Amino acid sequence: MRPARVIGAGLSGLVAAWHLADRGFAVEVIEQAPHPGGLIQSQQTEHGLVETGANAFVWDNTVAAWFQRLDLTPEFPQASSKRRYIFRNGRPWRWPLTVAESLGLAARLSAAFVTRATSAGEQETMEAWGRRVIGEGATRWLLEPAMQGVYASPPGVLSARAIFDGRRRGLRKLAAPRGGMGQFTTRLYERLCDRGVRVQFNSAGTVDAGVPTVVSTPAPAAAHLVAPHAPELAAAIARVRLASLATVTMFFEPHPDDIHGFGILFPSGTGINALGVLLNADIFAGRSTRRSETWIVGDRDQGLTAFDDDRLVQMLAADRRRVTGRDATPLSVHLTRRPAAIPVYDAAIGQVAPSLASLPPWLALAGNYLGRLGVAALLEQGAAAANRVRESAL
Ligand SMILES: Cc1cc2nc3c(=O)[nH]c(=O)nc-3n(C[C@H](O)[C@H](O)[C@H](O)COP(=O)(O)OP(=O)(O)OC[C@H]3O[C@@H](n4cnc5c(N)ncnc54)[C@H](O)[C@@H]3O)c2cc1C
């Protein structure tokens, strides 16, 4: 059997390993951590499920095929989670724009479609695009929270080109395994072991010239690993910045005044420090019998994610008080820090894809810094990376 190597046993690496094994390679996976899954880890706690990374896939044919392959039952969001809120003027709104702003938005959008002025300029940030195409109010109260919710960065730093190029068309439904996202990576890991794939934990990978290899680490490690073989590409990857996130999942006794829905996004300047809160038990049934909230903190206001645990939790308790108007003691608190959570989709991201052609044919990359954010995209990337190195070995 021909040998192949995968560096990184997160979702992308496990998927690449699966496809390489499928194609008859003797696959070794090298993982720095003591466990598989990377950012995706689901913890069963006494009050319910806690996710530490992505909490759902965007459902499509590729995702559906993976669920079937791994004998996993998909859980789809409950109807009540269609309600999404944005915080403005001290309270959550399903539509945060005033009547004048809404009319202005409608007029601007019609004009922009007629004149085809919706495409993004080469150097345009999402904020500049928003001001130009949808106007000040919609940028401030719709675009900014939406961007923070998905990319964890303010629109002033996001590249409109990078966002639009990596976007999937249309709104699709979400899905997650009944036992959380960690069930997907754990099942995949177990199936790989059954198929004879060797996974070496607590080891840093190396790239040996000529050995078919998929590098599926976060951007900084990938830059380091490919540098001897594709220096220009490595330099482009090294310029990708990573956003730091902290998530705090708290369980509460339900209260009659609780808001129900997918979650609430908090634009900057509203007095709330968190970027948003997910209402987990409203999204997926069976996640908790209590109220389960995941508060997400980013570095929108410099350095919040570096607060010590007590200060971070106290800050979120104050946020929650401002949002709900009442004090409540959580039944339990679960804090996760991800100093290198997701890439900042700024102009540097756009410089990676053009340099990919310089990779030697036996080397491929998979990861969320390659132009498309989203775990469903990683399933496709893992397959594409495996295919590339397979062809080099033919
Ligand atoms: C709080 C949070 C919420 C998120 N929410 C969403 C969401 O709602 N939707 C969504 O689509 N995405 C979301 N994401 C992002 C998503 O979880 C990630 O994009 C995805 O899990 C990345 O998978 P990966 O396998 O590419 O990378 P990782 O999960 O980072 O895995 C890379 C692996 O490589 C290993 N590694 C690193 N360096 C080396 C080395 N030198 N040698 C060997 N191994 C190495 C690491 O230990 C790690 O296990 C979220 C992330 C966070 C943190």
Tab-separated table of C-alpha atoms and ligand atoms in Angstrom:
chain	number	residue	atom	x	y	z
A	1	MET	CA	0.000	0.000	0.000
A	2	ARG	CA	1.262	3.502	-0.789
A	3	PRO	CA	1.838	5.658	2.278
A	4	ALA	CA	0.066	8.996	2.804
A	5	ARG	CA	0.174	11.422	5.701
A	6	VAL	CA	-2.381	13.790	7.164
A	7	ILE	CA	-1.224	16.430	9.636
A	8	GLY	CA	-3.979	17.534	12.019
A	9	ALA	CA	-6.906	15.407	13.225
A	10	GLY	CA	-9.592	18.105	13.258
A	11	LEU	CA	-12.619	17.728	11.019
A	12	SER	CA	-10.695	18.603	7.814
A	13	GLY	CA	-7.882	16.150	8.512
A	14	LEU	CA	-10.165	13.278	9.491
A	15	VAL	CA	-12.177	13.755	6.303
A	16	ALA	CA	-9.014	13.862	4.168
A	17	ALA	CA	-7.786	10.684	5.893
A	18	TRP	CA	-11.069	8.939	5.111
A	19	HIS	CA	-10.818	9.734	1.406
A	20	LEU	CA	-7.159	8.694	1.248
A	21	ALA	CA	-7.978	5.384	2.954
A	22	ASP	CA	-10.825	4.964	0.448
A	23	ARG	CA	-8.307	5.294	-2.347
A	24	GLY	CA	-6.086	2.542	-1.041
A	25	PHE	CA	-3.424	4.507	0.836
A	26	ALA	CA	-1.836	3.390	4.098
A	27	VAL	CA	-2.716	6.564	6.001
A	28	GLU	CA	-1.018	7.926	9.081
A	29	VAL	CA	-2.575	10.920	10.828
A	30	ILE	CA	-0.351	13.032	13.064
A	31	GLU	CA	-2.035	15.146	15.702
A	32	GLN	CA	-0.457	17.507	18.188
A	33	ALA	CA	-3.261	17.238	20.774
A	34	PRO	CA	-4.046	14.118	22.808
A	35	HIS	CA	-7.443	13.695	21.085
A	36	PRO	CA	-9.124	14.021	17.657
A	37	GLY	CA	-11.650	16.702	16.644
A	38	GLY	CA	-9.616	19.927	16.860
A	39	LEU	CA	-11.889	22.849	17.693
A	40	ILE	CA	-14.948	20.616	17.663
A	41	GLN	CA	-15.465	18.998	21.044
A	42	SER	CA	-18.881	18.285	22.576
A	43	GLN	CA	-19.095	17.808	26.313
A	44	GLN	CA	-22.038	16.142	28.077
A	45	THR	CA	-22.480	18.000	31.360
A	46	GLU	CA	-24.962	17.418	34.174
A	47	HIS	CA	-27.265	20.113	32.741
A	48	GLY	CA	-26.856	19.456	29.031
A	49	LEU	CA	-24.601	19.476	26.001
A	50	VAL	CA	-21.808	22.045	25.651
A	51	GLU	CA	-20.202	22.725	22.258
A	52	THR	CA	-16.734	24.277	22.014
A	53	GLY	CA	-16.554	24.973	18.270
A	54	ALA	CA	-19.021	24.844	15.386
A	55	ASN	CA	-22.413	23.690	16.576
A	56	ALA	CA	-23.980	22.727	13.253
A	57	PHE	CA	-23.411	21.995	9.574
A	58	VAL	CA	-25.235	23.816	6.825
A	59	TRP	CA	-27.167	20.856	5.424
A	60	ASP	CA	-26.440	19.880	1.819
A	61	ASN	CA	-25.943	16.671	-0.176
A	62	THR	CA	-22.330	16.256	0.941
A	63	VAL	CA	-23.246	16.628	4.608
A	64	ALA	CA	-26.214	14.258	4.173
A	65	ALA	CA	-23.937	11.634	2.586
A	66	TRP	CA	-21.527	11.913	5.532
A	67	PHE	CA	-24.304	11.450	8.085
A	68	GLN	CA	-25.385	8.323	6.235
A	69	ARG	CA	-21.835	7.006	5.947
A	70	LEU	CA	-21.294	7.447	9.695
A	71	ASP	CA	-24.777	6.134	10.669
A	72	LEU	CA	-25.588	9.408	12.411
A	73	THR	CA	-29.084	10.793	12.862
A	74	PRO	CA	-29.299	14.462	11.945
A	75	GLU	CA	-31.087	16.806	14.279
A	76	PHE	CA	-32.657	19.829	12.564
A	77	PRO	CA	-33.408	23.102	14.346
A	78	GLN	CA	-36.805	23.487	15.970
A	79	ALA	CA	-39.309	25.811	14.315
A	80	SER	CA	-39.054	28.285	17.215
A	81	SER	CA	-35.376	28.873	16.366
A	82	LYS	CA	-36.446	30.748	13.212
A	83	ARG	CA	-36.716	33.776	15.500
A	84	ARG	CA	-33.391	35.622	15.527
A	85	TYR	CA	-32.859	38.850	17.405
A	86	ILE	CA	-30.652	41.922	17.182
A	87	PHE	CA	-30.182	44.159	20.209
A	88	ARG	CA	-30.930	47.851	19.812
A	89	ASN	CA	-32.125	50.597	22.187
A	90	GLY	CA	-31.896	48.311	25.205
A	91	ARG	CA	-33.923	45.373	23.882
A	92	PRO	CA	-33.829	42.530	21.335
A	93	TRP	CA	-35.718	43.034	18.056
A	94	ARG	CA	-36.571	40.609	15.280
A	95	TRP	CA	-36.285	43.539	12.837
A	96	PRO	CA	-34.043	46.231	14.324
A	97	LEU	CA	-34.468	48.933	11.635
A	98	THR	CA	-36.797	51.912	12.013
A	99	VAL	CA	-39.511	52.456	9.385
A	100	ALA	CA	-37.416	55.183	7.712
A	101	GLU	CA	-34.338	52.932	7.658
A	102	SER	CA	-36.387	50.037	6.246
A	103	LEU	CA	-37.791	52.202	3.444
A	104	GLY	CA	-34.317	53.565	2.757
A	105	LEU	CA	-32.939	50.030	2.570
A	106	ALA	CA	-35.652	48.918	0.127
A	107	ALA	CA	-35.010	51.943	-2.100
A	108	ARG	CA	-31.243	51.466	-2.036
A	109	LEU	CA	-31.451	47.755	-2.795
A	110	SER	CA	-33.782	48.273	-5.766
A	111	ALA	CA	-31.487	50.984	-7.139
A	112	ALA	CA	-28.375	48.856	-6.582
A	113	PHE	CA	-29.852	45.848	-8.410
A	114	VAL	CA	-30.947	47.989	-11.344
A	115	THR	CA	-27.529	49.627	-11.690
A	116	ARG	CA	-25.733	46.333	-10.783
A	117	ALA	CA	-23.791	48.175	-8.099
A	118	THR	CA	-23.871	45.275	-5.614
A	119	SER	CA	-20.546	43.675	-6.547
A	120	ALA	CA	-17.652	44.358	-4.215
A	121	GLY	CA	-14.609	46.441	-5.099
A	122	GLU	CA	-11.139	44.866	-4.948
A	123	GLN	CA	-10.101	46.628	-1.718
A	124	GLU	CA	-13.564	47.292	-0.296
A	125	THR	CA	-14.315	46.324	3.312
A	126	MET	CA	-17.743	44.937	4.201
A	127	GLU	CA	-18.437	48.169	6.052
A	128	ALA	CA	-17.658	50.318	2.996
A	129	TRP	CA	-19.713	47.973	0.809
A	130	GLY	CA	-22.595	48.190	3.277
A	131	ARG	CA	-22.558	51.994	3.430
A	132	ARG	CA	-22.447	52.181	-0.362
A	133	VAL	CA	-25.092	49.566	-1.140
A	134	ILE	CA	-27.498	49.212	1.803
A	135	GLY	CA	-26.944	52.476	3.676
A	136	GLU	CA	-25.824	53.516	7.141
A	137	GLY	CA	-28.703	52.136	9.245
A	138	ALA	CA	-28.787	48.684	7.639
A	139	THR	CA	-24.991	48.448	7.837
A	140	ARG	CA	-24.971	49.339	11.497
A	141	TRP	CA	-27.954	47.272	12.629
A	142	LEU	CA	-28.091	44.348	10.175
A	143	LEU	CA	-24.764	43.837	8.434
A	144	GLU	CA	-22.481	44.438	11.408
A	145	PRO	CA	-24.224	41.977	13.756
A	146	ALA	CA	-24.595	39.411	10.964
A	147	MET	CA	-20.870	39.601	10.152
A	148	GLN	CA	-19.955	39.358	13.828
A	149	GLY	CA	-22.259	36.363	14.180
A	150	VAL	CA	-20.581	34.431	11.377
A	151	TYR	CA	-17.027	35.798	11.105
A	152	ALA	CA	-16.511	37.116	14.662
A	153	SER	CA	-14.932	40.279	13.221
A	154	PRO	CA	-16.336	43.766	12.619
A	155	PRO	CA	-17.243	44.632	9.006
A	156	GLY	CA	-14.589	47.376	8.988
A	157	VAL	CA	-11.839	44.726	8.812
A	158	LEU	CA	-13.617	42.152	6.640
A	159	SER	CA	-12.880	42.064	2.913
A	160	ALA	CA	-16.135	42.228	0.936
A	161	ARG	CA	-14.488	40.231	-1.881
A	162	ALA	CA	-13.371	37.462	0.497
A	163	ILE	CA	-16.835	37.272	2.065
A	164	PHE	CA	-18.750	37.204	-1.222
A	165	ASP	CA	-16.345	34.793	-2.932
A	166	GLY	CA	-16.583	32.317	-0.051
A	167	ARG	CA	-20.312	32.626	0.463
A	168	ARG	CA	-22.768	29.816	-0.236
A	169	ARG	CA	-25.786	30.956	-2.187
A	170	GLY	CA	-29.182	30.922	-0.498
A	171	LEU	CA	-30.220	30.226	3.045
A	172	ARG	CA	-30.035	26.578	3.985
A	173	LYS	CA	-31.109	24.689	7.023
A	174	LEU	CA	-28.695	23.631	9.734
A	175	ALA	CA	-28.166	20.146	11.093
A	176	ALA	CA	-26.087	18.525	13.807
A	177	PRO	CA	-25.762	14.994	15.121
A	178	ARG	CA	-28.093	14.262	18.013
A	179	GLY	CA	-25.106	13.951	20.350
A	180	GLY	CA	-23.501	17.189	19.173
A	181	MET	CA	-20.794	17.933	16.634
A	182	GLY	CA	-18.244	15.954	18.626
A	183	GLN	CA	-20.247	12.832	17.826
A	184	PHE	CA	-19.439	13.388	14.147
A	185	THR	CA	-15.663	13.697	14.628
A	186	THR	CA	-15.549	10.897	17.219
A	187	ARG	CA	-17.495	8.517	14.970
A	188	LEU	CA	-15.310	9.449	12.019
A	189	TYR	CA	-12.176	8.843	14.078
A	190	GLU	CA	-13.477	5.437	15.230
A	191	ARG	CA	-14.325	4.409	11.670
A	192	LEU	CA	-10.849	5.456	10.530
A	193	CYS	CA	-9.310	3.255	13.239
A	194	ASP	CA	-11.540	0.368	12.080
A	195	ARG	CA	-10.186	0.879	8.562
A	196	GLY	CA	-6.591	0.610	9.772
A	197	VAL	CA	-5.697	4.314	9.686
A	198	ARG	CA	-2.978	4.974	12.270
A	199	VAL	CA	-3.454	8.111	14.348
A	200	GLN	CA	-0.510	9.352	16.349
A	201	PHE	CA	-1.454	11.824	19.088
A	202	ASN	CA	0.798	14.256	20.983
A	203	SER	CA	3.068	14.583	17.930
A	204	ALA	CA	3.908	17.511	15.719
A	205	GLY	CA	3.769	16.583	12.034
A	206	THR	CA	6.495	17.118	9.478
A	207	VAL	CA	6.249	17.289	5.707
A	208	ASP	CA	8.684	14.993	3.886
A	209	ALA	CA	9.264	15.800	0.226
A	210	GLY	CA	7.512	13.359	-2.081
A	211	VAL	CA	5.270	11.726	0.581
A	212	PRO	CA	1.617	12.418	-0.331
A	213	THR	CA	0.562	14.732	2.506
A	214	VAL	CA	-2.509	16.737	3.454
A	215	VAL	CA	-1.806	19.574	5.904
A	216	SER	CA	-5.014	20.276	7.836
A	217	THR	CA	-3.799	22.411	10.717
A	218	PRO	CA	-4.789	26.021	11.443
A	219	ALA	CA	-3.117	28.668	9.265
A	220	PRO	CA	0.007	29.447	11.394
A	221	ALA	CA	1.081	25.788	11.648
A	222	ALA	CA	0.252	25.225	7.968
A	223	ALA	CA	2.470	28.187	6.988
A	224	HIS	CA	5.331	26.704	8.971
A	225	LEU	CA	4.863	23.199	7.559
A	226	VAL	CA	4.678	24.167	3.876
A	227	ALA	CA	7.398	26.869	4.037
A	228	PRO	CA	10.278	24.639	2.787
A	229	HIS	CA	8.177	23.388	-0.159
A	230	ALA	CA	6.162	26.469	-1.199
A	231	PRO	CA	7.698	29.592	0.420
A	232	GLU	CA	5.500	32.131	-1.358
A	233	LEU	CA	2.329	30.340	-0.360
A	234	ALA	CA	3.650	29.940	3.201
A	235	ALA	CA	4.202	33.710	3.392
A	236	ALA	CA	0.625	34.340	2.200
A	237	ILE	CA	-0.785	31.902	4.786
A	238	ALA	CA	1.349	33.440	7.545
A	239	ARG	CA	-0.331	36.804	6.874
A	240	VAL	CA	-3.755	35.353	7.785
A	241	ARG	CA	-4.772	36.666	11.200
A	242	LEU	CA	-6.804	34.615	13.643
A	243	ALA	CA	-9.682	35.894	15.750
A	244	SER	CA	-9.729	34.948	19.412
A	245	LEU	CA	-13.028	33.792	20.913
A	246	ALA	CA	-14.208	32.771	24.345
A	247	THR	CA	-17.506	30.980	24.773
A	248	VAL	CA	-19.353	30.654	28.048
A	249	THR	CA	-22.219	28.176	28.164
A	250	MET	CA	-24.491	28.727	31.137
A	251	PHE	CA	-27.518	26.745	32.238
A	252	PHE	CA	-30.379	28.445	34.071
A	253	GLU	CA	-33.735	27.481	35.472
A	254	PRO	CA	-36.263	28.521	32.795
A	255	HIS	CA	-38.120	31.788	33.472
A	256	PRO	CA	-41.535	32.769	32.037
A	257	ASP	CA	-40.027	35.966	30.545
A	258	ASP	CA	-37.234	34.128	28.705
A	259	ILE	CA	-36.922	35.019	25.040
A	260	HIS	CA	-37.043	31.989	22.731
A	261	GLY	CA	-35.339	31.668	19.358
A	262	PHE	CA	-31.963	31.052	17.750
A	263	GLY	CA	-30.136	33.761	19.604
A	264	ILE	CA	-29.412	37.462	19.968
A	265	LEU	CA	-26.654	39.450	18.230
A	266	PHE	CA	-25.201	42.509	19.928
A	267	PRO	CA	-23.897	45.281	17.640
A	268	SER	CA	-21.075	47.414	19.023
A	269	GLY	CA	-21.997	50.472	21.074
A	270	THR	CA	-25.113	48.956	22.647
A	271	GLY	CA	-23.514	48.517	26.075
A	272	ILE	CA	-23.296	44.737	25.684
A	273	ASN	CA	-19.800	43.279	25.559
A	274	ALA	CA	-20.645	39.873	24.083
A	275	LEU	CA	-20.902	39.436	20.310
A	276	GLY	CA	-23.964	37.266	20.679
A	277	VAL	CA	-25.747	34.556	22.604
A	278	LEU	CA	-27.019	31.240	21.260
A	279	LEU	CA	-30.156	29.773	22.826
A	280	ASN	CA	-29.027	26.171	22.492
A	281	ALA	CA	-32.018	24.287	23.813
A	282	ASP	CA	-34.340	26.314	21.559
A	283	ILE	CA	-32.218	25.468	18.519
A	284	PHE	CA	-31.875	21.709	18.951
A	285	ALA	CA	-34.369	19.687	20.966
A	286	GLY	CA	-32.919	17.461	23.645
A	287	ARG	CA	-29.835	19.582	24.304
A	288	SER	CA	-30.927	20.432	27.835
A	289	THR	CA	-34.020	20.310	30.019
A	290	ARG	CA	-32.980	23.714	31.379
A	291	ARG	CA	-32.321	26.993	29.641
A	292	SER	CA	-28.985	26.690	27.845
A	293	GLU	CA	-27.221	29.835	26.616
A	294	THR	CA	-23.812	30.150	24.961
A	295	TRP	CA	-22.418	33.673	25.247
A	296	ILE	CA	-19.722	34.454	22.689
A	297	VAL	CA	-16.996	36.985	23.421
A	298	GLY	CA	-14.572	38.285	20.794
A	299	ASP	CA	-11.974	41.008	20.706
A	300	ARG	CA	-14.225	43.674	19.208
A	301	ASP	CA	-13.410	45.832	22.229
A	302	GLN	CA	-9.716	45.044	22.643
A	303	GLY	CA	-8.622	42.264	24.905
A	304	LEU	CA	-11.936	41.004	26.356
A	305	THR	CA	-11.013	37.385	25.648
A	306	ALA	CA	-7.878	37.814	27.794
A	307	PHE	CA	-9.916	38.602	30.930
A	308	ASP	CA	-9.453	36.025	33.656
A	309	ASP	CA	-12.274	33.523	34.120
A	310	ASP	CA	-14.031	35.339	36.976
A	311	ARG	CA	-13.948	38.701	35.238
A	312	LEU	CA	-15.212	37.220	31.980
A	313	VAL	CA	-18.118	35.451	33.674
A	314	GLN	CA	-18.984	38.570	35.720
A	315	MET	CA	-18.926	40.677	32.566
A	316	LEU	CA	-21.370	38.284	30.907
A	317	ALA	CA	-23.596	38.223	34.000
A	318	ALA	CA	-23.813	42.030	33.679
A	319	ASP	CA	-24.555	41.708	29.942
A	320	ARG	CA	-27.312	39.233	30.703
A	321	ARG	CA	-28.773	41.533	33.362
A	322	ARG	CA	-28.926	44.368	30.835
A	323	VAL	CA	-30.607	42.149	28.247
A	324	THR	CA	-33.154	40.425	30.500
A	325	GLY	CA	-33.592	43.095	33.189
A	326	ARG	CA	-33.128	40.538	35.961
A	327	ASP	CA	-30.493	38.695	37.961
A	328	ALA	CA	-30.199	34.943	37.773
A	329	THR	CA	-27.657	32.537	39.184
A	330	PRO	CA	-26.525	29.976	36.630
A	331	LEU	CA	-26.853	26.306	37.529
A	332	SER	CA	-23.469	25.744	35.928
A	333	VAL	CA	-20.929	27.670	33.845
A	334	HIS	CA	-18.622	26.184	31.186
A	335	LEU	CA	-15.937	28.406	29.722
A	336	THR	CA	-13.864	27.623	26.621
A	337	ARG	CA	-11.080	29.807	25.298
A	338	ARG	CA	-10.036	29.598	21.668
A	339	PRO	CA	-7.161	32.062	21.177
A	340	ALA	CA	-6.921	31.021	17.496
A	341	ALA	CA	-10.593	30.357	16.797
A	342	ILE	CA	-11.241	31.310	13.198
A	343	PRO	CA	-9.399	33.275	10.499
A	344	VAL	CA	-10.169	36.948	10.061
A	345	TYR	CA	-11.673	37.192	6.572
A	346	ASP	CA	-9.729	40.310	5.636
A	347	ALA	CA	-7.761	41.061	2.473
A	348	ALA	CA	-4.986	38.591	3.480
A	349	ILE	CA	-7.352	35.629	2.978
A	350	GLY	CA	-7.770	36.603	-0.670
A	351	GLN	CA	-4.000	36.283	-1.202
A	352	VAL	CA	-3.870	32.583	-0.253
A	353	ALA	CA	-5.833	30.996	-3.124
A	354	PRO	CA	-3.764	32.588	-5.952
A	355	SER	CA	-0.561	31.102	-4.448
A	356	LEU	CA	-1.945	27.575	-4.085
A	357	ALA	CA	-0.699	26.704	-7.574
A	358	SER	CA	2.882	26.782	-6.213
A	359	LEU	CA	2.281	23.719	-4.009
A	360	PRO	CA	4.094	20.576	-5.175
A	361	PRO	CA	1.545	18.018	-6.460
A	362	TRP	CA	2.092	15.576	-3.551
A	363	LEU	CA	1.144	18.269	-1.001
A	364	ALA	CA	-2.369	19.632	-0.337
A	365	LEU	CA	-4.066	21.859	2.217
A	366	ALA	CA	-7.458	21.741	3.919
A	367	GLY	CA	-8.685	24.320	6.397
A	368	ASN	CA	-10.939	27.266	7.092
A	369	TYR	CA	-8.401	29.856	5.824
A	370	LEU	CA	-8.655	28.732	2.191
A	371	GLY	CA	-11.539	30.986	1.236
A	372	ARG	CA	-14.646	29.301	2.634
A	373	LEU	CA	-15.646	29.378	6.256
A	374	GLY	CA	-18.053	26.711	7.437
A	375	VAL	CA	-17.732	23.113	8.470
A	376	ALA	CA	-19.708	21.852	5.460
A	377	ALA	CA	-17.058	23.433	3.213
A	378	LEU	CA	-14.356	21.561	5.153
A	379	LEU	CA	-15.924	18.235	4.153
A	380	GLU	CA	-15.470	19.214	0.506
A	381	GLN	CA	-11.982	20.562	1.096
A	382	GLY	CA	-10.855	17.371	2.813
A	383	ALA	CA	-12.059	15.377	-0.208
A	384	ALA	CA	-10.421	17.752	-2.700
A	385	ALA	CA	-7.096	17.667	-0.829
A	386	ALA	CA	-7.094	13.850	-0.752
A	387	ASN	CA	-7.892	13.759	-4.453
A	388	ARG	CA	-5.022	16.074	-5.284
A	389	VAL	CA	-2.345	14.020	-3.509
A	390	ARG	CA	-3.839	10.782	-4.846
A	391	GLU	CA	-3.408	11.995	-8.398
A	392	SER	CA	0.230	12.844	-7.694
A	393	ALA	CA	0.827	9.251	-6.614
A	394	LEU	CA	-0.719	7.678	-9.749
B	1	LIG	C1	-16.496	29.107	19.366
B	1	LIG	C2	-16.479	28.679	17.930
B	1	LIG	C3	-17.666	28.635	17.226
B	1	LIG	C4	-17.671	28.241	15.892
B	1	LIG	N1	-18.864	28.199	15.235
B	1	LIG	C5	-18.890	27.774	13.966
B	1	LIG	C6	-20.133	27.646	13.290
B	1	LIG	O1	-21.192	27.917	13.843
B	1	LIG	N2	-20.122	27.207	12.003
B	1	LIG	C7	-18.959	26.854	11.389
B	1	LIG	O2	-19.016	26.417	10.252
B	1	LIG	N3	-17.765	26.966	12.010
B	1	LIG	C8	-17.700	27.410	13.282
B	1	LIG	N4	-16.519	27.471	13.924
B	1	LIG	C9	-15.291	27.109	13.212
B	1	LIG	C10	-15.118	25.598	13.073
B	1	LIG	O3	-15.278	24.974	14.332
B	1	LIG	C11	-13.721	25.342	12.499
B	1	LIG	O4	-13.586	26.038	11.277
B	1	LIG	C12	-13.456	23.881	12.207
B	1	LIG	O5	-13.752	23.071	13.316
B	1	LIG	C13	-11.985	23.757	11.799
B	1	LIG	O6	-11.664	22.407	11.609
B	1	LIG	P1	-10.221	22.028	11.079
B	1	LIG	O7	-10.119	20.569	11.118
B	1	LIG	O8	-9.967	22.686	9.774
B	1	LIG	O9	-9.230	22.742	12.103
B	1	LIG	P2	-9.014	22.450	13.663
B	1	LIG	O10	-10.274	22.032	14.299
B	1	LIG	O11	-8.317	23.658	14.182
B	1	LIG	O12	-8.042	21.201	13.667
B	1	LIG	C14	-6.673	21.320	13.361
B	1	LIG	C15	-5.919	20.249	14.134
B	1	LIG	O13	-4.532	20.362	13.800
B	1	LIG	C16	-3.788	20.128	14.989
B	1	LIG	N5	-2.445	20.687	14.796
B	1	LIG	C17	-2.069	21.990	14.781
B	1	LIG	N6	-0.754	22.096	14.522
B	1	LIG	C18	-0.280	20.830	14.365
B	1	LIG	C19	0.990	20.289	14.057
B	1	LIG	N7	2.073	21.057	13.845
B	1	LIG	N8	1.123	18.942	13.968
B	1	LIG	C20	0.049	18.125	14.178
B	1	LIG	N9	-1.189	18.609	14.459
B	1	LIG	C21	-1.354	19.931	14.541
B	1	LIG	C22	-4.597	20.803	16.067
B	1	LIG	O14	-4.256	20.311	17.354
B	1	LIG	C23	-6.017	20.439	15.648
B	1	LIG	O15	-6.462	19.234	16.230
B	1	LIG	C24	-16.465	27.867	15.255
B	1	LIG	C25	-15.282	27.890	15.970
B	1	LIG	C26	-15.275	28.290	17.300
B	1	LIG	C27	-13.985	28.274	18.070
